[in-house]
Amino acid sequence: MPILSQVDIKPLQPERFDRVLSHESYSIFVEAMGKARSVFRGRRVWNVNSTGKGGGVAEMLTSLIAYAQGIGVDARWVVIAGNPDFFEITKRIHNHLHGAEGDKGTLGEEQRSIYEEALAPNEEELLRLIDGEDVVILHDPQTAGLARGLVDKGIKVIWRCHVGLDTPNDIARGAWDFLRGYVSPAHRYVFSRRAFVWEKLAGEKLVVIPPSIDAFSPKNQDMPGSAVEAILVATGLMQGEASREAVFTEVHGGQGWVKRPTEMYGAGPFSANDRLVVQVSRWDRLKDPLGVMKGFVDHIAPVTDAHLVLAGPSVAAVSDDPEGKQVLDEVRAAWSRLDDEVAGRIHLACLPMDDGQENAAIVNALQRKATVIVQKSLAEGFGLTVAEGMFKSKPVVASRIGGIQDQIEDGVSGMLIDDAGDLEAYGMAVGRLLADPALIETMGTAARARVLDRFLGPRHLTQYLEVCTELLNEG
Ligand code: UDP
């Protein structure tokens, strides 16, 4: 029985970016594509992570691998397996890397044994799949322990860290100490921003590559208003009559339908006329769903007619995140203690995850239906949801942390809250936007321009290809 599962990705043609990129950006991309074809002839690029769906990493891999294949690079994706103890530890590491205590557990010798024992069979199988000419990109702490075995076999290894924090604390340093020995053998360490780079890692191996979104995926593709409404009704997020327009364009061009129900808690479905403040996130304390709700109740609901939607994946679906159900339960319990009036304006939604494209189309529709998008995270590597909202010409109110700061220019292409815990400041920013449709419009327009300029796949892919080329040229 294989332990690793391979995620099947089909190629996408990168030429379509001609339609959205500036002439100059597209030319740079075309040149990079040409180089990549020759550098990667006869080699494969393996991406290794710990989940095929749910969360930002899976989201990005799905699209980058497809375009890499479209360019002519044999890019692959394998997902490691682990037991519940392993995922408990890797979730702890994830929280610690964000400077948070998480489950308050430790990272010591016992955890090291569990971590290494779970990775050992994955490594064995990986080594059977991979050839000496290949390049391996290991994503995040879950796979860091695989680096040494691969490097020892002469394979080129990049370790890609998608998480980080601006000002490290002792908790984060503890996680770095736990991981450093696993990570250091890799030939390159890729971080999303300069500030995330750990202490005591070899400087010459460091590379900074910000993430990106896919302009054409079901998550971000253009969607007529009639489809937005039909999709929201079809899945039960919005009240209304079912129609035949709950459709989207699938990744490879066919027509997809939204038909699976969203599990609705809180006030149940909203109505078509409601103005929505929306946060889409995994059910994770670092996304602060309780804070988003409390800030709405105390500072937004009293002065506006808006409704709040907190949407996240169905908690049964995300296998590497044991905290999801707990966090959702906390949010539901907090909702049940609210006064009726405000409770009737707060909608909690667990989106179906059985079909990733359907899920993405629902997120797309919800982000497009939003009047204001929020991402009030307490820690954030990048925050793809921010770029997704901005790309849809929405004003995003988000915490001034992590990669969010690289995306939003405060007051121009969105609004940043200096202190992520300051519920009044968050409420005032959202309130200001809700009171000023012209501001919503100008910020939304600037937001879209910003994403077109900096956060689409071609820039990201070009940077990856450069790193791989450099590595392979080192012999
Ligand atoms: N997402 C989704 N369905 C959900 C919740 C989240 O598709 O129910 C997506 C979201 O649209 C984004 C990604 O998951 O593309 C989350 O990435 P982000 O960088 O914002 O946070 P992460 O989950 O990686 O911490």
mmCIF file of C-alpha atoms in Angstrom, residues 8 22 102 104 126 128 144 177 184 204 218 247 336 362:
data_model
loop_
_atom_site.group_PDB
_atom_site.id
_atom_site.type_symbol
_atom_site.label_atom_id
_atom_site.label_comp_id
_atom_site.label_asym_id
_atom_site.label_seq_id
_atom_site.Cartn_x
_atom_site.Cartn_y
_atom_site.Cartn_z
ATOM 1 C CA ASP A 8 -3.282 14.432 -10.164
ATOM 2 C CA SER A 22 0.866 44.176 -18.873
ATOM 3 C CA GLY A 102 -1.480 26.658 20.372
ATOM 4 C CA LYS A 104 0.342 24.637 25.021
ATOM 5 C CA LEU A 126 9.802 9.180 -1.850
ATOM 6 C CA ARG A 128 11.944 5.174 -4.617
ATOM 7 C CA ALA A 144 11.094 19.501 6.670
ATOM 8 C CA ASP A 177 15.354 25.311 17.173
ATOM 9 C CA SER A 184 19.463 23.127 7.173
ATOM 10 C CA GLU A 204 23.529 32.341 0.902
ATOM 11 C CA PRO A 218 -12.971 28.881 -10.133
ATOM 12 C CA VAL A 247 -22.484 27.446 -12.826
ATOM 13 C CA SER A 336 -25.801 31.402 20.821
ATOM 14 C CA ILE A 362 -18.749 29.262 -3.685
#
